[in-house]
Tab-separated table of C-alpha atoms (C1' of nucleotides) in Angstrom:
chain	number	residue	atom	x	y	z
A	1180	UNK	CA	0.240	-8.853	-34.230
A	1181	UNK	CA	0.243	-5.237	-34.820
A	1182	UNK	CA	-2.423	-5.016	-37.483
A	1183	UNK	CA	-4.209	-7.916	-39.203
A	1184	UNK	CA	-4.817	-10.290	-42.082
A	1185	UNK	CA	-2.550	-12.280	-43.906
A	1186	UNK	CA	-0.644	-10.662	-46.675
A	1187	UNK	CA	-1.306	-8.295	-48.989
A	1188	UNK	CA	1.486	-6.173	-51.503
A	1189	UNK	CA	4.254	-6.451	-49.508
A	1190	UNK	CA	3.504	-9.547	-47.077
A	1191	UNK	CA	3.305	-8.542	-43.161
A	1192	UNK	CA	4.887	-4.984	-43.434
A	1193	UNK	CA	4.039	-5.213	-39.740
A	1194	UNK	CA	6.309	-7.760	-38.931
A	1195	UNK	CA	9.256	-6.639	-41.582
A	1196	UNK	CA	9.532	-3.441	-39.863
A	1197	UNK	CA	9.699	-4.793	-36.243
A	1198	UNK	CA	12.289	-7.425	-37.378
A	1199	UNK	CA	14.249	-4.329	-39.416
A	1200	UNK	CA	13.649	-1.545	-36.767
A	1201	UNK	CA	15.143	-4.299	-34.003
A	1202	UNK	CA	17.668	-4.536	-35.873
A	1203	UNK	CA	18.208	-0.341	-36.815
A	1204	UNK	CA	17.620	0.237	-33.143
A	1205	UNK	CA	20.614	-2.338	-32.192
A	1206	UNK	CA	22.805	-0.476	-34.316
A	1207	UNK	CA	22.097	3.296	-33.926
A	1208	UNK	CA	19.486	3.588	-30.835
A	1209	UNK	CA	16.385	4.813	-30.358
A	1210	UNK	CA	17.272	8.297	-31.045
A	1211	UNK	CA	18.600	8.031	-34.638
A	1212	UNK	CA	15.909	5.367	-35.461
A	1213	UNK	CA	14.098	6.953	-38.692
A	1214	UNK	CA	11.091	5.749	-40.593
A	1215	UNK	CA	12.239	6.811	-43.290
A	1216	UNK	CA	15.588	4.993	-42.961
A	1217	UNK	CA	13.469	2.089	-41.949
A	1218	UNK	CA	11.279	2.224	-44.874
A	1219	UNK	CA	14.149	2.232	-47.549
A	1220	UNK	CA	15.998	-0.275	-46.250
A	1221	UNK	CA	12.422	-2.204	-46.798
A	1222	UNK	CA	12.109	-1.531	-49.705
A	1223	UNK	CA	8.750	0.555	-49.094
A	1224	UNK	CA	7.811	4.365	-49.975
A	1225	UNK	CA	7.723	6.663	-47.009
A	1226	UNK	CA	4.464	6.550	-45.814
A	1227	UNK	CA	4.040	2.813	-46.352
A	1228	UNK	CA	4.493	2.527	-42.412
A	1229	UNK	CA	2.163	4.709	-41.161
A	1230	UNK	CA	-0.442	2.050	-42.585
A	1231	UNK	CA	0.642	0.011	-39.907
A	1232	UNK	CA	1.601	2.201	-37.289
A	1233	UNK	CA	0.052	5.132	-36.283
A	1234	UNK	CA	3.374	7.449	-35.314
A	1235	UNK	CA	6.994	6.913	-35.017
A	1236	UNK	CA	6.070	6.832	-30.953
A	1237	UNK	CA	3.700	4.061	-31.990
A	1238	UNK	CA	6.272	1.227	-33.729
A	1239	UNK	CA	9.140	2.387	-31.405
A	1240	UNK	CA	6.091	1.295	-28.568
A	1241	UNK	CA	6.055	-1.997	-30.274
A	1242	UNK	CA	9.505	-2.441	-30.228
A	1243	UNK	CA	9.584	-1.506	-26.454
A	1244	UNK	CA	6.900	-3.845	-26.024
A	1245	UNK	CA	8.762	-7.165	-27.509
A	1246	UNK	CA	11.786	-5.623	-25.243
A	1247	UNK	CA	9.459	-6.289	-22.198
A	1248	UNK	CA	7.928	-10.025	-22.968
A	1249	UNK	CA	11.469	-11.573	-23.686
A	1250	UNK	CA	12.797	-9.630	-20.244
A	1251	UNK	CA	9.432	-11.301	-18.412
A	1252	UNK	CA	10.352	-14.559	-20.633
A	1253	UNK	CA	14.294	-14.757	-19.093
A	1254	UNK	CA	13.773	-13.472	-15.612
A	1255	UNK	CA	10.996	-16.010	-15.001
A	1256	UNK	CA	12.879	-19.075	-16.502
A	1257	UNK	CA	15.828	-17.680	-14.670
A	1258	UNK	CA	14.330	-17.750	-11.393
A	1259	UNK	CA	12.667	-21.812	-12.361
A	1260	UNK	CA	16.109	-22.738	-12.161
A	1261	UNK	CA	16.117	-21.933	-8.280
A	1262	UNK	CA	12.910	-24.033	-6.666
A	1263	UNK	CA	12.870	-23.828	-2.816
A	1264	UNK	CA	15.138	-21.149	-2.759
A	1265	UNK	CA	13.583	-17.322	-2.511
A	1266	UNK	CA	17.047	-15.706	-2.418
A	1267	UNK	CA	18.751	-17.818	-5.225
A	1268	UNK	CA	15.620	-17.000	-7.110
A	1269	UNK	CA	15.753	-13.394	-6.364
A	1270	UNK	CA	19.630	-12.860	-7.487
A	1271	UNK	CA	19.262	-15.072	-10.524
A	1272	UNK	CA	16.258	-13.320	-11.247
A	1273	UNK	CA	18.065	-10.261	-10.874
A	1274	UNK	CA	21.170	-11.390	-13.359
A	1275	UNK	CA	19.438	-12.995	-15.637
A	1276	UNK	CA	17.263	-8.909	-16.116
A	1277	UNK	CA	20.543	-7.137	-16.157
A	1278	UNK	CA	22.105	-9.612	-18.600
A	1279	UNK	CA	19.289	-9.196	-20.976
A	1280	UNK	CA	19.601	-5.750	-20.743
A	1281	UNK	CA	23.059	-5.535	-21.406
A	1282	UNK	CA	22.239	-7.825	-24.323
A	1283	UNK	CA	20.175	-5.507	-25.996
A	1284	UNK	CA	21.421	-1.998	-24.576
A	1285	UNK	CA	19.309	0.118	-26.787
A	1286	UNK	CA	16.559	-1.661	-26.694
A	1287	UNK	CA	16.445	-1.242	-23.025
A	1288	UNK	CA	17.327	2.531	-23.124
A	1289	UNK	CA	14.003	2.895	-25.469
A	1290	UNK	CA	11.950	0.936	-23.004
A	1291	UNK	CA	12.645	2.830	-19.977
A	1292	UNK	CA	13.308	6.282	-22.245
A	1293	UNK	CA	10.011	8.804	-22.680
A	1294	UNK	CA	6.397	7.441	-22.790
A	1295	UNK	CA	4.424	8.631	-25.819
A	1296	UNK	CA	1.920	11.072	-24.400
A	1297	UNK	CA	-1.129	10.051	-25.962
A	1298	UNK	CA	-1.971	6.439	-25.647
A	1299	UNK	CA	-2.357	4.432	-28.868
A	1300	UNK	CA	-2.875	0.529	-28.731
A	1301	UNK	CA	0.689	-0.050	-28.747
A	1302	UNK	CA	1.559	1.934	-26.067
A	1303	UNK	CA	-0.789	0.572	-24.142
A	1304	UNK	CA	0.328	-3.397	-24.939
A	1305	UNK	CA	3.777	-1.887	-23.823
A	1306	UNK	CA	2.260	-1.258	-20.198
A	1307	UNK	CA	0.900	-4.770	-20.310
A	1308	UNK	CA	3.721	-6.428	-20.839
A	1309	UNK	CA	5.567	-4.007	-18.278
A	1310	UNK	CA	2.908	-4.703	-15.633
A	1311	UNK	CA	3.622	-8.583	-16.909
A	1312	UNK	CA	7.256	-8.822	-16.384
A	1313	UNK	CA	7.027	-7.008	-12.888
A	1314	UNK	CA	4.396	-9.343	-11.880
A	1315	UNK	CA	7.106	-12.619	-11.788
A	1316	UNK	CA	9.189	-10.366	-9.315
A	1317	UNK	CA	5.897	-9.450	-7.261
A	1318	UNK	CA	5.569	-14.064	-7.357
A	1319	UNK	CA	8.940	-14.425	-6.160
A	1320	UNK	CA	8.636	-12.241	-3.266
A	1321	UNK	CA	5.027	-13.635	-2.252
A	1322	UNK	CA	6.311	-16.960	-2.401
A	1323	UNK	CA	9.278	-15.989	-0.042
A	1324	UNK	CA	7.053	-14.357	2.611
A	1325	UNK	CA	5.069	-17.408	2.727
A	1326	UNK	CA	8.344	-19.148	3.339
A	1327	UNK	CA	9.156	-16.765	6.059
A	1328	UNK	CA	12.087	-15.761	4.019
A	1329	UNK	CA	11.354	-12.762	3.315
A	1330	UNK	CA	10.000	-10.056	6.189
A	1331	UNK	CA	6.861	-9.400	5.946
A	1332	UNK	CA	5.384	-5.952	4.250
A	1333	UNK	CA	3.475	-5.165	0.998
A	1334	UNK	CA	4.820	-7.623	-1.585
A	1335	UNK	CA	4.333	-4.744	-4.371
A	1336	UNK	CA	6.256	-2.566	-2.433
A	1337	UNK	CA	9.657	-5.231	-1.481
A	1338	UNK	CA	9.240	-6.152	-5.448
A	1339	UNK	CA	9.264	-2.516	-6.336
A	1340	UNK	CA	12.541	-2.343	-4.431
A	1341	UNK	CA	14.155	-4.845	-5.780
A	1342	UNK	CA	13.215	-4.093	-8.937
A	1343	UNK	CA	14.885	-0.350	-8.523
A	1344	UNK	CA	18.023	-1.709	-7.652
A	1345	UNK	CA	18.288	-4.616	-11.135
A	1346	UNK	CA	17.379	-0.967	-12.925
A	1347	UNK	CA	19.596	1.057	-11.696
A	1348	UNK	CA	22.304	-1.365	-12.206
A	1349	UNK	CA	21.147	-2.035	-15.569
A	1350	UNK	CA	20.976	1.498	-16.521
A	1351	UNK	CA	24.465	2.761	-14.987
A	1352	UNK	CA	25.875	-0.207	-16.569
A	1353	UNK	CA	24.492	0.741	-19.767
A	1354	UNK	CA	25.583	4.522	-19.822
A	1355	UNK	CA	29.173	2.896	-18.717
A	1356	UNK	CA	28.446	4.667	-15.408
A	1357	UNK	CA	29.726	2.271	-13.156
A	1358	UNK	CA	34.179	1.674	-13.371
A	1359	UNK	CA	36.038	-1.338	-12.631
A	1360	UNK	CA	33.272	-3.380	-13.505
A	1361	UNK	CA	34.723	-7.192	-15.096
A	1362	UNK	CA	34.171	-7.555	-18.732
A	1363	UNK	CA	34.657	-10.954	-19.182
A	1364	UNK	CA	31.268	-13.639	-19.057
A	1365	UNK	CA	32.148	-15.488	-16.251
A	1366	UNK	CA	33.610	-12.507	-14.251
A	1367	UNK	CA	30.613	-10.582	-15.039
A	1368	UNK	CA	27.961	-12.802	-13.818
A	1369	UNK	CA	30.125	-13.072	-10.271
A	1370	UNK	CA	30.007	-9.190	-9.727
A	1371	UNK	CA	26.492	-8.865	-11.076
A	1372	UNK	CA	25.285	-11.655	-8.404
A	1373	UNK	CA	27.114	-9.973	-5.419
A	1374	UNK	CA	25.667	-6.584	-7.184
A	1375	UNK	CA	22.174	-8.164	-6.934
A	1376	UNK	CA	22.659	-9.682	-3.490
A	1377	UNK	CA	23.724	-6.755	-1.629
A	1378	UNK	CA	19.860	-6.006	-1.409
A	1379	UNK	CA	18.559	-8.889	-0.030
A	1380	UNK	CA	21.618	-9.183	2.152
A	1381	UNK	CA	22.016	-6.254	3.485
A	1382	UNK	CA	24.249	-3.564	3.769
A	1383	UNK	CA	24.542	-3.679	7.236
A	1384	UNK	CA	26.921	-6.069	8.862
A	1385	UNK	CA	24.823	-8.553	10.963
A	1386	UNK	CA	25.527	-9.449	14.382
A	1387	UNK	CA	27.930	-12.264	13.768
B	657	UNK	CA	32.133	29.449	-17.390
B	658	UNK	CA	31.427	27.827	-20.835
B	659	UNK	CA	33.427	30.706	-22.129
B	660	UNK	CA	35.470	33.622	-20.793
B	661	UNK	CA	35.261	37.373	-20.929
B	662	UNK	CA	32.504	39.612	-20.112
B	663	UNK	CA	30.220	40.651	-22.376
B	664	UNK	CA	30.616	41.468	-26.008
B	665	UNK	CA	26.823	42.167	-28.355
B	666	UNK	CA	24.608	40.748	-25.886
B	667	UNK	CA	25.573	39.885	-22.763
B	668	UNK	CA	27.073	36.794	-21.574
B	669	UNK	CA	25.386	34.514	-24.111
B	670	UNK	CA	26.850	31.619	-22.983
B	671	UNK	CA	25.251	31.883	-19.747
B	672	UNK	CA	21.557	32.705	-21.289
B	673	UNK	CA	21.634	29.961	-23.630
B	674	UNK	CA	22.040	27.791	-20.269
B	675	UNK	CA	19.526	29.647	-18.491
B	676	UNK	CA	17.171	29.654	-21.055
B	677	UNK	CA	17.635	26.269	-22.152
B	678	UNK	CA	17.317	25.016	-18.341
B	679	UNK	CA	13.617	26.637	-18.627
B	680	UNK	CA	12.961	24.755	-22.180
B	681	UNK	CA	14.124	21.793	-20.929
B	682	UNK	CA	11.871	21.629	-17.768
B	683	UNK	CA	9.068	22.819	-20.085
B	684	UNK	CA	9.491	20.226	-23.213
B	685	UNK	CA	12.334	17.339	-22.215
B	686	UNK	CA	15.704	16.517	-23.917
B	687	UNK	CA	14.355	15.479	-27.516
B	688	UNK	CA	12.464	18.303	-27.968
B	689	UNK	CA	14.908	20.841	-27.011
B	690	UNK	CA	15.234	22.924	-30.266
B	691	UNK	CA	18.813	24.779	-30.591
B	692	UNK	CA	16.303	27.181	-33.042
B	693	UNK	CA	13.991	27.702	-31.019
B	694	UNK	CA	16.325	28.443	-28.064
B	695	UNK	CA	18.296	30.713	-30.007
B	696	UNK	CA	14.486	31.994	-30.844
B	697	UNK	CA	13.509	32.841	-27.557
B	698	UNK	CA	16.578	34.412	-26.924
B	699	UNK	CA	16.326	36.867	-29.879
B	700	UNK	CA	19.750	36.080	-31.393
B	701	UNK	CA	19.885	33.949	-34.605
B	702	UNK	CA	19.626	30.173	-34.786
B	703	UNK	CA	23.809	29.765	-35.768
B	704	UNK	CA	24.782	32.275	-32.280
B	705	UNK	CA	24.637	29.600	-29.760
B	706	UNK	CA	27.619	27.554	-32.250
B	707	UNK	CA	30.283	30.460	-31.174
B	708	UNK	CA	29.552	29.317	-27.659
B	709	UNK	CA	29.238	25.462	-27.702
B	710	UNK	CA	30.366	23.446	-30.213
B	711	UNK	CA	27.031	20.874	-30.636
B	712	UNK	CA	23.588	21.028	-29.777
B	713	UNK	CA	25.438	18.015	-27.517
B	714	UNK	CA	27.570	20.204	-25.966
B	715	UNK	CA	24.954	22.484	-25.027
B	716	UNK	CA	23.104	19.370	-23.237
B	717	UNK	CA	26.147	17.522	-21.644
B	718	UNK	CA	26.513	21.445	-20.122
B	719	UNK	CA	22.916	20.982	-18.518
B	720	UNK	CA	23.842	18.010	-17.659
B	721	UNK	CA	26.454	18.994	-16.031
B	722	UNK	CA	24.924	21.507	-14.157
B	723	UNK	CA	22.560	18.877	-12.884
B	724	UNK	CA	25.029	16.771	-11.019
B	725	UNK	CA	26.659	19.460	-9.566
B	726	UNK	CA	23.162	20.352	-7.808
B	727	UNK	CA	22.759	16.703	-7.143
B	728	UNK	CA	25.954	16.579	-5.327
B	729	UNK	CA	24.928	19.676	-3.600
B	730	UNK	CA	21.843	18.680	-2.605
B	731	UNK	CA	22.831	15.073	-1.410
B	732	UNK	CA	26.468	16.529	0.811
B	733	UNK	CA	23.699	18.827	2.590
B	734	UNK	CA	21.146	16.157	3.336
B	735	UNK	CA	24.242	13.761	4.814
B	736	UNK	CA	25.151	16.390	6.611
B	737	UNK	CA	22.085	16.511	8.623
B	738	UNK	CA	22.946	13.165	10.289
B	739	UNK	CA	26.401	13.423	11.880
B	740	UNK	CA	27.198	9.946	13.484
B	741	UNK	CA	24.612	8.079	12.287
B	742	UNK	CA	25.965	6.247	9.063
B	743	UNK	CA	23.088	4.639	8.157
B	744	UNK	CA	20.854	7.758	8.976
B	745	UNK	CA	23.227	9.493	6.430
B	746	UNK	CA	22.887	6.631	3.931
B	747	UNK	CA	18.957	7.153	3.889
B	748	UNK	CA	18.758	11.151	4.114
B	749	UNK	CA	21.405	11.132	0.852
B	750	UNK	CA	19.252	8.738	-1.085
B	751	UNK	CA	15.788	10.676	0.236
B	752	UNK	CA	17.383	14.287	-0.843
B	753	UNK	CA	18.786	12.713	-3.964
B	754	UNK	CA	15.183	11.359	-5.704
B	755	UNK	CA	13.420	14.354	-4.874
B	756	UNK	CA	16.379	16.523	-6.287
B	757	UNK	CA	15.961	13.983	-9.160
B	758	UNK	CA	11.832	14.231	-8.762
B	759	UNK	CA	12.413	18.434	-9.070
B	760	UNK	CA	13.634	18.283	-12.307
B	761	UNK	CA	13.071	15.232	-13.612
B	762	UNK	CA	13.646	16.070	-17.615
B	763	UNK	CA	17.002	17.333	-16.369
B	764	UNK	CA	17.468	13.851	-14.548
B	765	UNK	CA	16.915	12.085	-17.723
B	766	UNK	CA	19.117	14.212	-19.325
B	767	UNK	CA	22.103	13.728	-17.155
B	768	UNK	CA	21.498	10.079	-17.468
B	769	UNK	CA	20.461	9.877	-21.192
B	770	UNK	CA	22.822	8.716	-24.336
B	771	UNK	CA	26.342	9.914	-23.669
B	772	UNK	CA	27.502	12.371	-26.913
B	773	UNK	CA	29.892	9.892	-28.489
B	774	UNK	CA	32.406	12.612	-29.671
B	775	UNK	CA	34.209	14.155	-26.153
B	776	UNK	CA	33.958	17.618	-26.158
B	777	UNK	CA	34.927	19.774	-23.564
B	778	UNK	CA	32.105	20.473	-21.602
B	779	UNK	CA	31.595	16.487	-21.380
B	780	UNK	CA	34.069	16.149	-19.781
B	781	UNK	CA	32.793	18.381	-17.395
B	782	UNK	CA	29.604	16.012	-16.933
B	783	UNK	CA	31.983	13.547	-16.067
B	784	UNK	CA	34.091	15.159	-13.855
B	785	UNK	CA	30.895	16.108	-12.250
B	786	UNK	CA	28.967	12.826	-11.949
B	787	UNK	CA	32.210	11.604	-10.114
B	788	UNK	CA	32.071	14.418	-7.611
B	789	UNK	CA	28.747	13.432	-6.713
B	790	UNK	CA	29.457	9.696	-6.688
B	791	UNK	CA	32.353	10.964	-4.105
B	792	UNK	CA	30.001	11.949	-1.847
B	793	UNK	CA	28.603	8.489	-1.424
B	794	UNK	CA	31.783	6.537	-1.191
B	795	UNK	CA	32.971	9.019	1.650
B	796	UNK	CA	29.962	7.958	3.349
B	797	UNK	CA	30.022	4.419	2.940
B	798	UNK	CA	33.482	4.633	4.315
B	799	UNK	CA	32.897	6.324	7.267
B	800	UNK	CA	30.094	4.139	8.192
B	801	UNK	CA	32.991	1.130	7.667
B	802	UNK	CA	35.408	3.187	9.970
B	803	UNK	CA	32.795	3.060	12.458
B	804	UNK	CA	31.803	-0.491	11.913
B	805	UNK	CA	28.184	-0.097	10.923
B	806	UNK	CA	28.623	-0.672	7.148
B	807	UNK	CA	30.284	-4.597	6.643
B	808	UNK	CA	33.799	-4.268	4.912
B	809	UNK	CA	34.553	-4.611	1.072
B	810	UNK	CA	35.346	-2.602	-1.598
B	811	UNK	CA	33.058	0.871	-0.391
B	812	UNK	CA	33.332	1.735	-4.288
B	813	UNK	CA	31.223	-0.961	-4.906
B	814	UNK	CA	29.030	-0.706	-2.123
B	815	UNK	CA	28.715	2.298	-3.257
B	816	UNK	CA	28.177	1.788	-6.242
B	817	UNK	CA	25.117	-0.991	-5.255
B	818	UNK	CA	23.418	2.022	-3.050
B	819	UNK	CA	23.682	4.615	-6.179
B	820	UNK	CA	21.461	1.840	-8.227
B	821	UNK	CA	19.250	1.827	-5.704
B	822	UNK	CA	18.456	5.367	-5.655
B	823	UNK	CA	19.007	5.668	-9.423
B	824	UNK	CA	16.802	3.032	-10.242
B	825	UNK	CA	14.128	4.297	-7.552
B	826	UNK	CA	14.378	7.999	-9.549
B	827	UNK	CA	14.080	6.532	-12.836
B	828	UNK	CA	11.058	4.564	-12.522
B	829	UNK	CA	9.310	7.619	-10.737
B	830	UNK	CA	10.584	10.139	-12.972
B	831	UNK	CA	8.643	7.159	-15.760
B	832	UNK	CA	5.698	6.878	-13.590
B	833	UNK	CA	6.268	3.031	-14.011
B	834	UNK	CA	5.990	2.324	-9.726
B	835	UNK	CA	1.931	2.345	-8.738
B	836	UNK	CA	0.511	3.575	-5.471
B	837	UNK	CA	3.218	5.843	-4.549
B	838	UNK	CA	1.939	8.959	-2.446
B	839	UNK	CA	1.739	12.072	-3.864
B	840	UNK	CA	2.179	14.466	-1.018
B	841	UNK	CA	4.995	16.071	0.115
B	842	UNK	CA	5.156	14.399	3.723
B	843	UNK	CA	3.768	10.765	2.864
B	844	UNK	CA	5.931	10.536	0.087
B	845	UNK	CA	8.837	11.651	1.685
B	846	UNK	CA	8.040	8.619	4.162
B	847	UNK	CA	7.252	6.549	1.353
B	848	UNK	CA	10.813	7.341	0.079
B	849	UNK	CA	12.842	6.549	3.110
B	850	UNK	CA	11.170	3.390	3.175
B	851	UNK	CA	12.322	2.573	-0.258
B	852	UNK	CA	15.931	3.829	0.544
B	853	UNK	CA	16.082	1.867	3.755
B	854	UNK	CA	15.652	-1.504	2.108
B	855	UNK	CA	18.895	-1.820	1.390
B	856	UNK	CA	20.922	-0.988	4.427
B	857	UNK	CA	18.166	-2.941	6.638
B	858	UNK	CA	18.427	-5.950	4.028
B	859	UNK	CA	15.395	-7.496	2.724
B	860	UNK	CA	16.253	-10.605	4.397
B	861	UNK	CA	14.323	-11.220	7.553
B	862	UNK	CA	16.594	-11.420	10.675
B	863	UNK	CA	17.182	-13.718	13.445
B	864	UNK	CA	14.976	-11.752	16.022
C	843	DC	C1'	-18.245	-13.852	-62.999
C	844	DG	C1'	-17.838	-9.154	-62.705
C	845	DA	C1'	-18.385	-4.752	-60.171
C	846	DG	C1'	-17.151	-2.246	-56.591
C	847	DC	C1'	-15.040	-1.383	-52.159
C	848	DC	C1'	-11.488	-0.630	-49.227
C	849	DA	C1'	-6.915	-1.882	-47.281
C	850	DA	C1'	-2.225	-1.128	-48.770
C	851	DG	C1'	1.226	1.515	-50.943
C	852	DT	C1'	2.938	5.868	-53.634
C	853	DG	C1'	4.665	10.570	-54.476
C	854	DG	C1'	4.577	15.345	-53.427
C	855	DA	C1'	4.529	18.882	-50.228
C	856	DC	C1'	5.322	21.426	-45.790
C	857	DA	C1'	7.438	22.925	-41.684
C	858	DC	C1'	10.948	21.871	-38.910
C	859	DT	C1'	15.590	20.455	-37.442
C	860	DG	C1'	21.145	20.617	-36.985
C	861	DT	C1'	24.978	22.231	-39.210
C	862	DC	C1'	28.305	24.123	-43.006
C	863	DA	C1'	29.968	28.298	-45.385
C	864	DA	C1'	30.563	33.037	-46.292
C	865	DC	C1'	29.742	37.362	-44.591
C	866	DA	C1'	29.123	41.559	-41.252
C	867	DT	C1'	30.056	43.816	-36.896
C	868	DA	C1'	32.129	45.430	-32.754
C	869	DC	C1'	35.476	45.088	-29.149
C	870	DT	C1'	40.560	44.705	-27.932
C	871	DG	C1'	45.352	45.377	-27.565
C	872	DA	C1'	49.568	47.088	-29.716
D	269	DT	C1'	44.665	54.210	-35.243
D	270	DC	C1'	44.365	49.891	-37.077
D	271	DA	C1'	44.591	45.133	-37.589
D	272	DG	C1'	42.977	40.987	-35.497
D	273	DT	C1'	39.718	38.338	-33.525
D	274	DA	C1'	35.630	37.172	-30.918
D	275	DT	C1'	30.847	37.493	-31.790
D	276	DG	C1'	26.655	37.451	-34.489
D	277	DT	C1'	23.949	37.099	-39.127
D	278	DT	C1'	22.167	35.291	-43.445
D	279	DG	C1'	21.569	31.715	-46.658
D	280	DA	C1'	21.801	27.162	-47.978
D	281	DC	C1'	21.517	21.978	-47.684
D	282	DA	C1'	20.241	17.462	-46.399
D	283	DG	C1'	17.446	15.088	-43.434
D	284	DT	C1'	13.311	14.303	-40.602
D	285	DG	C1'	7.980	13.306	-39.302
D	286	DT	C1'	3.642	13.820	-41.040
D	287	DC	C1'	-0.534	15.723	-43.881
D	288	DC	C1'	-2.725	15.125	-48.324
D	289	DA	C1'	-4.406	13.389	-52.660
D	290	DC	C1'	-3.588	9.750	-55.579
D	291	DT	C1'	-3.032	4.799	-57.464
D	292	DT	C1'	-3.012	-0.213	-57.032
D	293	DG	C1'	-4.533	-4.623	-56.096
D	294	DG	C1'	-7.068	-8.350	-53.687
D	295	DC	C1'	-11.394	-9.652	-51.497
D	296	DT	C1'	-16.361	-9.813	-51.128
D	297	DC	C1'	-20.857	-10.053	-52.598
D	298	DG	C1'	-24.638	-9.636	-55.772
DNA sequence: CGAGCCAAGTGGACACTGTCAACATACTGA
DNA sequence: TCAGTATGTTGACAGTGTCCACTTGGCTCG
């Protein structure tokens, strides 16, 4: 997808080094990510990547990119599994994100880490599929308001906050910010669903 | 603090380096942040600043440091504002802690970046640190429980579910990934209490 | 079918980084 | 006064991203 054509020396460099910087990035994270690494465990010279990607900020956009369409991909069959229901939707929305994220902790850190300050192609199909994934939140919420299930207010806006608080918790969780939190699968899920529901809950005790 | 004594060839290097490197920082972010060229602008030579921390890490998890101590500062003031009113305190502490975030917000990433896997002392500063600050927010949750406003459970993790909130809220600012968002000083401010009042007034639409 | 073009890949170089090792200096306390 | 030690310096090394000139090989078109 990154470039074009079929094949030529090598056969879809492009592809090899997304599949082998995925995996490089699992292991060491964004920061010690090296294209020179990458391109000897290829097989390739040195420069050999920089027919396919413009910088190192370039193929780690990429790789941020894919990071973004399969979070889009699992939030929105997560919340599919909740018809009817705005606030199941919402939470299992809400696991389903952190769970991916905790699947694929260094992918996530590179996603959310610095922006590349000039915009190449691939940075900018990394704001797509940002703008992509955030738009099944911004659905959820619409659909709830129609539902009177939701109060009323700028959809963007109630997404926005909902999507701060999956984020945070993603990202404390991540940097092992957060203590006592369950390890365990089924544990997990149960404090990462009251973790996500304390939002649209609320904090405050209702009037019983 | 990093070291003791007073001041030997230069001066308190120790404390330059910090000073210095708080400027460089705010200038050119985390991953640019050159122990050579700090040492550089300083005027000493590029192996001084190893006599006073033991890593380039060290250095940063000092910064770091530094940072959630102003945090906590910053956030205890703002609660203080708002004796009696729990949920008043709630809001002002996540208001005064994004814009301290917003103020520096390469020292924000920073503090919230890759954790240096080797502990070294002043790491274990930043942690003792980031739990003072995280203090702050418990003791408010459970004074807001004392006084019935806040529903009962663990505070810690009510707690911990308002910190994402406010965490997440800096972090996608600090990444410019949250459109229409006022830039001024007054509408944003409004804009931000907004965003930290979702999850004490619950996004759920009451019985009216 | 063959010539030529251009994408794809190579190897060398440069400036830069963090850090190790050996050395020089200056302050301190006995 | 003098040794010891904290502090700072110089040189080296391996590693990085990227610029540059070069070669290679497959496709296209006359």
């Amino acid at each position: 997808m990154a470039t074009k054509r079929k094949a030529y020396h090598h056969g879809d460099l492009a592809a090899e080094l997304l599949r082998v910087g995925g995996e490089l990035l699992a292991a060491e994270g964004p920061e010690a990510l090296s294209l020179r690494e990458l391109a000897r465990r290829i097989g390739v010279s040195h420069q050999a990547p920089y027919r396919h990607f413009f910088d190192k900020d370039a193929l780690l956009a990429s790789l941020a990119a894919e990071g973004f369409m399969d979070l889009g991909r699992v939030v929105a069959k997560a919340a599919a599994r909740h018809p009817n229901d705005s606030v199941g939707q919402l939470v299992a929305a809400g696991v389903a994100y952190v769970e991916q994220g905790l699947k694929q902790p260094e992918r996530y850190r590179l996603m959310f880490g610095r922006q590349s300050s000039s915009p190449t192609p691939n940075s900018q199909q990394l704001e797509e599929e940002s703008h992509a994934a955030f738009g099944h939140l911004v659905a959820i919420i619409e659909r709830g308001q129609a539902n009177g299930v939701f109060k009323s207010g700028d959809p963007q806006e109630l997404a926005a906050a909902a999507w701060c608080q999956v984020h945070g918790l993603t990202s404390l969780l991540i940097d092992e910010r957060l203590d006592e939190v369950p390890a365990g699968g089924k544990a997990r899920r149960q404090f990462l669903a009251q973790m996500c529901g304390h939002l649209p809950d609320g904090l405050r005790r209702r009037a019983t």
